[in-house]
Amino acid sequence: MLANSSALVGADRPTAGPVSLAQGVYGARGNLELLACDADDGLWVFWFNADLDSDPLETPDVPPGSWSAGLHFAAGHRYVDALIVQSTLGPDHLEVLALDADGVLQSWYWSPGPGFQRRETDAATHVVRFAAVHAVGVLRLTVEGAEGDAHHLVSTAAGYPERSWAPTATGAPLADEASARALIEAAGAASVGIAPGTARTAASTRDGGTTELTWRDDAGRIRHLGVPTRA
């Protein structure tokens, strides 16, 4: 696959750092949700219309096979990393964990109508790196501090949409940038450059199974490329 087949996401938006991508449930085939930190203030969310031209057209503002222009939220904080996942609760809400420049891991959720809302209880403090997995309304975290110390937290669906966090024995694996970089290179997309620390992978059901690759190129722009998942 050629490097120029990768798509630019939010090319005119001032974003920085790695991005997070998850498959949503909206549309006929499940859109893609991409979350990025603004370079100075707040967060950006972009979504990809994964439908085909032959599917019922529900979102004429974003044609099938295209990325949205982006929605800015969470103004008032500078963020260094953030993660988005599709929730089974709500129904079909989105979960966001956003690490601000002070090391506070904020907990957010999206619901129809109000949009993105920050919860009163943060997930953790004194964080420099984190990862999360979601299953049936339960979020499991791994958070790493400045000294390299890692611990795990869990939040069940009790009390949703609010969340509380408790220590647990297992969490989520931290990002494997080396493997993501290797997949980008194998897809022939590395000629545009891969900014250190930004290569990420996610899985989707698009086209019978797709590995969604995201990274920043040498110009600092967000790139997205979907490659078929190999059996």
mmCIF file of C-alpha atoms in Angstrom:
data_model
loop_
_atom_site.group_PDB
_atom_site.id
_atom_site.type_symbol
_atom_site.label_atom_id
_atom_site.label_comp_id
_atom_site.label_asym_id
_atom_site.label_seq_id
_atom_site.Cartn_x
_atom_site.Cartn_y
_atom_site.Cartn_z
ATOM 1 C CA MET A 1 0.000 0.000 0.000
ATOM 2 C CA LEU A 2 1.372 3.405 -0.978
ATOM 3 C CA ALA A 3 2.212 6.097 1.544
ATOM 4 C CA ASN A 4 -0.021 8.610 -0.252
ATOM 5 C CA SER A 5 -3.016 6.389 0.546
ATOM 6 C CA SER A 6 -2.780 7.484 4.179
ATOM 7 C CA ALA A 7 -5.280 10.183 5.106
ATOM 8 C CA LEU A 8 -4.570 13.472 6.832
ATOM 9 C CA VAL A 9 -6.828 14.077 9.839
ATOM 10 C CA GLY A 10 -7.514 17.598 11.070
ATOM 11 C CA ALA A 11 -4.693 19.039 8.977
ATOM 12 C CA ASP A 12 -5.661 22.627 9.853
ATOM 13 C CA ARG A 13 -6.149 21.942 13.563
ATOM 14 C CA PRO A 14 -3.365 22.747 16.106
ATOM 15 C CA THR A 15 -2.929 19.313 17.703
ATOM 16 C CA ALA A 16 0.060 17.632 19.345
ATOM 17 C CA GLY A 17 1.175 14.295 20.781
ATOM 18 C CA PRO A 18 -0.097 10.785 20.068
ATOM 19 C CA VAL A 19 -3.730 10.203 19.151
ATOM 20 C CA SER A 20 -6.279 7.592 20.187
ATOM 21 C CA LEU A 21 -8.621 5.789 17.783
ATOM 22 C CA ALA A 22 -11.589 3.529 18.525
ATOM 23 C CA GLN A 23 -14.371 2.066 16.430
ATOM 24 C CA GLY A 24 -17.758 3.484 17.301
ATOM 25 C CA VAL A 25 -21.220 2.057 16.741
ATOM 26 C CA TYR A 26 -22.780 4.898 14.784
ATOM 27 C CA GLY A 27 -23.609 4.689 11.105
ATOM 28 C CA ALA A 28 -24.385 1.525 9.166
ATOM 29 C CA ARG A 29 -20.885 0.071 9.609
ATOM 30 C CA GLY A 30 -19.457 1.647 12.758
ATOM 31 C CA ASN A 31 -17.584 4.923 12.434
ATOM 32 C CA LEU A 32 -14.098 5.632 13.756
ATOM 33 C CA GLU A 33 -13.532 8.071 16.623
ATOM 34 C CA LEU A 34 -10.143 9.791 16.889
ATOM 35 C CA LEU A 35 -9.092 11.888 19.881
ATOM 36 C CA ALA A 36 -6.169 14.326 19.893
ATOM 37 C CA CYS A 37 -4.759 16.902 22.291
ATOM 38 C CA ASP A 38 -4.858 20.520 21.195
ATOM 39 C CA ALA A 39 -1.392 22.028 21.019
ATOM 40 C CA ASP A 40 -2.301 24.594 23.689
ATOM 41 C CA ASP A 41 -5.784 24.145 25.125
ATOM 42 C CA GLY A 42 -8.361 21.373 25.254
ATOM 43 C CA LEU A 43 -9.023 18.336 23.091
ATOM 44 C CA TRP A 44 -10.162 17.579 19.549
ATOM 45 C CA VAL A 45 -12.370 14.706 18.434
ATOM 46 C CA PHE A 46 -12.635 13.691 14.782
ATOM 47 C CA TRP A 47 -14.793 10.946 13.324
ATOM 48 C CA PHE A 48 -14.554 8.892 10.153
ATOM 49 C CA ASN A 49 -17.672 7.922 8.198
ATOM 50 C CA ALA A 50 -17.047 4.221 7.516
ATOM 51 C CA ASP A 51 -20.271 3.754 5.541
ATOM 52 C CA LEU A 52 -20.360 3.023 1.826
ATOM 53 C CA ASP A 53 -22.103 5.149 -0.808
ATOM 54 C CA SER A 54 -24.691 2.375 -1.062
ATOM 55 C CA ASP A 55 -25.604 2.635 2.648
ATOM 56 C CA PRO A 56 -28.413 4.904 3.864
ATOM 57 C CA LEU A 57 -26.994 8.427 4.077
ATOM 58 C CA GLU A 58 -27.479 9.692 7.638
ATOM 59 C CA THR A 59 -24.631 12.217 7.873
ATOM 60 C CA PRO A 60 -24.450 14.300 4.678
ATOM 61 C CA ASP A 61 -21.968 16.698 6.331
ATOM 62 C CA VAL A 62 -19.293 13.956 6.297
ATOM 63 C CA PRO A 63 -19.349 11.858 3.102
ATOM 64 C CA PRO A 64 -18.629 8.112 3.280
ATOM 65 C CA GLY A 65 -14.911 7.400 3.469
ATOM 66 C CA SER A 66 -14.097 10.848 4.878
ATOM 67 C CA TRP A 67 -12.962 12.391 8.169
ATOM 68 C CA SER A 68 -14.894 15.161 9.894
ATOM 69 C CA ALA A 69 -13.473 18.648 10.395
ATOM 70 C CA GLY A 70 -13.238 18.092 14.157
ATOM 71 C CA LEU A 71 -14.926 19.189 17.376
ATOM 72 C CA HIS A 72 -13.024 21.093 20.080
ATOM 73 C CA PHE A 73 -13.884 20.567 23.774
ATOM 74 C CA ALA A 74 -12.368 20.523 27.291
ATOM 75 C CA ALA A 75 -11.051 24.086 27.042
ATOM 76 C CA GLY A 76 -9.167 25.405 30.062
ATOM 77 C CA HIS A 77 -6.510 22.689 30.351
ATOM 78 C CA ARG A 78 -3.470 21.711 28.310
ATOM 79 C CA TYR A 79 -3.363 17.955 27.725
ATOM 80 C CA VAL A 80 -0.414 15.704 26.885
ATOM 81 C CA ASP A 81 -2.233 12.431 26.131
ATOM 82 C CA ALA A 82 -5.806 11.210 25.845
ATOM 83 C CA LEU A 83 -7.730 8.024 25.079
ATOM 84 C CA ILE A 84 -11.218 7.344 23.711
ATOM 85 C CA VAL A 85 -13.226 4.107 23.823
ATOM 86 C CA GLN A 86 -16.725 3.118 22.754
ATOM 87 C CA SER A 87 -18.865 2.318 25.779
ATOM 88 C CA THR A 88 -21.621 -0.269 26.062
ATOM 89 C CA LEU A 89 -23.388 1.946 28.596
ATOM 90 C CA GLY A 90 -25.717 4.847 28.046
ATOM 91 C CA PRO A 91 -26.444 3.229 25.589
ATOM 92 C CA ASP A 92 -23.557 3.814 23.222
ATOM 93 C CA HIS A 93 -21.815 6.567 25.150
ATOM 94 C CA LEU A 94 -18.111 7.261 24.674
ATOM 95 C CA GLU A 95 -15.489 7.201 27.422
ATOM 96 C CA VAL A 96 -12.516 9.588 27.464
ATOM 97 C CA LEU A 97 -9.490 9.633 29.746
ATOM 98 C CA ALA A 98 -7.374 12.758 29.350
ATOM 99 C CA LEU A 99 -3.992 13.402 30.998
ATOM 100 C CA ASP A 100 -3.377 17.090 31.645
ATOM 101 C CA ALA A 101 -0.010 18.825 31.929
ATOM 102 C CA ASP A 102 -0.208 18.683 35.746
ATOM 103 C CA GLY A 103 -0.357 14.868 35.760
ATOM 104 C CA VAL A 104 -4.090 14.635 36.505
ATOM 105 C CA LEU A 105 -5.874 11.855 34.615
ATOM 106 C CA GLN A 106 -9.338 13.292 34.036
ATOM 107 C CA SER A 107 -12.416 11.144 33.378
ATOM 108 C CA TRP A 108 -14.948 12.274 30.744
ATOM 109 C CA TYR A 109 -17.887 10.785 28.883
ATOM 110 C CA TRP A 110 -19.967 11.696 25.848
ATOM 111 C CA SER A 111 -23.726 11.288 25.602
ATOM 112 C CA PRO A 112 -26.224 12.529 22.997
ATOM 113 C CA GLY A 113 -27.415 16.047 23.722
ATOM 114 C CA PRO A 114 -24.991 17.331 26.384
ATOM 115 C CA GLY A 115 -21.961 16.037 24.482
ATOM 116 C CA PHE A 116 -18.678 15.672 26.406
ATOM 117 C CA GLN A 117 -18.873 16.113 30.183
ATOM 118 C CA ARG A 118 -16.114 15.873 32.782
ATOM 119 C CA ARG A 119 -16.814 13.740 35.838
ATOM 120 C CA GLU A 120 -16.328 15.110 39.333
ATOM 121 C CA THR A 121 -13.907 12.311 40.248
ATOM 122 C CA ASP A 122 -10.580 12.078 38.411
ATOM 123 C CA ALA A 123 -9.091 8.661 37.708
ATOM 124 C CA ALA A 124 -5.598 9.329 39.117
ATOM 125 C CA THR A 125 -2.982 12.006 39.861
ATOM 126 C CA HIS A 126 0.815 12.250 39.450
ATOM 127 C CA VAL A 127 0.553 10.330 36.161
ATOM 128 C CA VAL A 128 3.067 10.480 33.307
ATOM 129 C CA ARG A 129 1.763 7.586 31.202
ATOM 130 C CA PHE A 130 -1.378 5.457 31.138
ATOM 131 C CA ALA A 131 -3.381 2.844 29.228
ATOM 132 C CA ALA A 132 -6.970 1.611 29.495
ATOM 133 C CA VAL A 133 -9.200 -1.220 28.306
ATOM 134 C CA HIS A 134 -12.983 -1.391 28.364
ATOM 135 C CA ALA A 135 -15.329 -4.374 28.551
ATOM 136 C CA VAL A 136 -19.057 -4.412 29.383
ATOM 137 C CA GLY A 137 -18.926 -1.037 31.115
ATOM 138 C CA VAL A 138 -15.801 -1.834 33.160
ATOM 139 C CA LEU A 139 -12.667 0.263 32.661
ATOM 140 C CA ARG A 140 -9.260 -1.094 33.674
ATOM 141 C CA LEU A 141 -6.270 1.250 33.878
ATOM 142 C CA THR A 142 -2.539 1.029 34.136
ATOM 143 C CA VAL A 143 -0.983 4.300 35.312
ATOM 144 C CA GLU A 144 2.734 5.046 35.529
ATOM 145 C CA GLY A 145 4.309 7.718 37.731
ATOM 146 C CA ALA A 146 7.426 9.849 37.336
ATOM 147 C CA GLU A 147 9.615 7.214 38.989
ATOM 148 C CA GLY A 148 8.440 4.517 36.599
ATOM 149 C CA ASP A 149 6.171 2.961 39.217
ATOM 150 C CA ALA A 150 3.047 1.424 37.692
ATOM 151 C CA HIS A 151 -0.194 0.414 39.343
ATOM 152 C CA HIS A 152 -3.623 -0.744 38.187
ATOM 153 C CA LEU A 153 -7.095 0.673 38.775
ATOM 154 C CA VAL A 154 -10.593 -0.517 37.949
ATOM 155 C CA SER A 155 -13.939 1.247 37.614
ATOM 156 C CA THR A 156 -17.130 -0.796 37.382
ATOM 157 C CA ALA A 157 -20.450 0.354 35.984
ATOM 158 C CA ALA A 158 -21.855 0.944 39.482
ATOM 159 C CA GLY A 159 -23.170 4.494 39.787
ATOM 160 C CA TYR A 160 -22.801 5.240 36.079
ATOM 161 C CA PRO A 161 -22.495 7.829 34.612
ATOM 162 C CA GLU A 162 -20.278 8.753 37.563
ATOM 163 C CA ARG A 163 -17.239 6.555 38.139
ATOM 164 C CA SER A 164 -15.112 5.622 41.138
ATOM 165 C CA TRP A 165 -11.710 3.946 40.973
ATOM 166 C CA ALA A 166 -10.204 1.168 43.086
ATOM 167 C CA PRO A 167 -6.865 -0.682 43.082
ATOM 168 C CA THR A 168 -6.853 -3.985 41.224
ATOM 169 C CA ALA A 169 -4.382 -6.699 40.254
ATOM 170 C CA THR A 170 -4.500 -6.291 36.471
ATOM 171 C CA GLY A 171 -4.781 -3.343 34.124
ATOM 172 C CA ALA A 172 -4.058 -2.582 30.478
ATOM 173 C CA PRO A 173 -0.860 -2.981 28.451
ATOM 174 C CA LEU A 174 0.946 0.277 27.733
ATOM 175 C CA ALA A 175 1.281 1.321 24.085
ATOM 176 C CA ASP A 176 3.636 -0.813 21.990
ATOM 177 C CA GLU A 177 5.059 1.837 19.706
ATOM 178 C CA ALA A 178 7.680 -0.464 18.150
ATOM 179 C CA SER A 179 5.038 -2.868 16.825
ATOM 180 C CA ALA A 180 2.900 -0.015 15.501
ATOM 181 C CA ARG A 181 5.896 1.533 13.758
ATOM 182 C CA ALA A 182 6.734 -1.809 12.158
ATOM 183 C CA LEU A 183 3.196 -2.132 10.777
ATOM 184 C CA ILE A 184 3.322 1.388 9.318
ATOM 185 C CA GLU A 185 6.642 0.619 7.674
ATOM 186 C CA ALA A 186 5.366 -2.708 6.344
ATOM 187 C CA ALA A 187 2.399 -0.884 4.784
ATOM 188 C CA GLY A 188 4.810 1.353 2.868
ATOM 189 C CA ALA A 189 3.680 4.494 4.645
ATOM 190 C CA ALA A 190 6.859 5.470 6.499
ATOM 191 C CA SER A 191 8.149 7.697 3.707
ATOM 192 C CA VAL A 192 6.126 10.601 5.125
ATOM 193 C CA GLY A 193 7.929 10.110 8.439
ATOM 194 C CA ILE A 194 6.855 8.788 11.840
ATOM 195 C CA ALA A 195 7.284 11.212 14.729
ATOM 196 C CA PRO A 196 8.751 9.455 17.797
ATOM 197 C CA GLY A 197 6.182 8.338 20.351
ATOM 198 C CA THR A 198 3.154 8.747 18.068
ATOM 199 C CA ALA A 199 2.689 5.378 16.309
ATOM 200 C CA ARG A 200 -0.464 3.573 17.475
ATOM 201 C CA THR A 201 -2.714 0.702 16.341
ATOM 202 C CA ALA A 202 -6.380 -0.142 16.848
ATOM 203 C CA ALA A 203 -8.644 -2.883 15.505
ATOM 204 C CA SER A 204 -11.926 -2.433 13.655
ATOM 205 C CA THR A 205 -14.394 -4.618 11.782
ATOM 206 C CA ARG A 206 -14.207 -2.506 8.609
ATOM 207 C CA ASP A 207 -13.993 -4.517 5.402
ATOM 208 C CA GLY A 208 -13.995 -7.805 7.275
ATOM 209 C CA GLY A 209 -11.271 -6.726 9.724
ATOM 210 C CA THR A 210 -8.888 -3.784 9.578
ATOM 211 C CA THR A 211 -5.856 -2.657 11.558
ATOM 212 C CA GLU A 212 -6.194 1.097 11.980
ATOM 213 C CA LEU A 213 -2.774 2.788 12.055
ATOM 214 C CA THR A 214 -2.294 6.344 13.320
ATOM 215 C CA TRP A 215 0.829 8.457 13.662
ATOM 216 C CA ARG A 216 2.253 11.937 13.080
ATOM 217 C CA ASP A 217 4.366 12.605 10.012
ATOM 218 C CA ASP A 218 7.508 14.726 9.794
ATOM 219 C CA ALA A 219 5.366 17.864 9.557
ATOM 220 C CA GLY A 220 3.517 16.982 12.772
ATOM 221 C CA ARG A 221 0.249 16.196 10.978
ATOM 222 C CA ILE A 222 -2.029 13.312 12.042
ATOM 223 C CA ARG A 223 -2.006 10.398 9.595
ATOM 224 C CA HIS A 224 -4.436 7.474 9.390
ATOM 225 C CA LEU A 225 -4.126 4.300 7.341
ATOM 226 C CA GLY A 226 -6.275 1.176 7.454
ATOM 227 C CA VAL A 227 -4.674 -2.129 6.415
ATOM 228 C CA PRO A 228 -6.418 -5.519 6.142
ATOM 229 C CA THR A 229 -6.027 -7.676 9.219
ATOM 230 C CA ARG A 230 -4.115 -10.792 8.319
ATOM 231 C CA ALA A 231 -5.474 -14.199 9.280
#
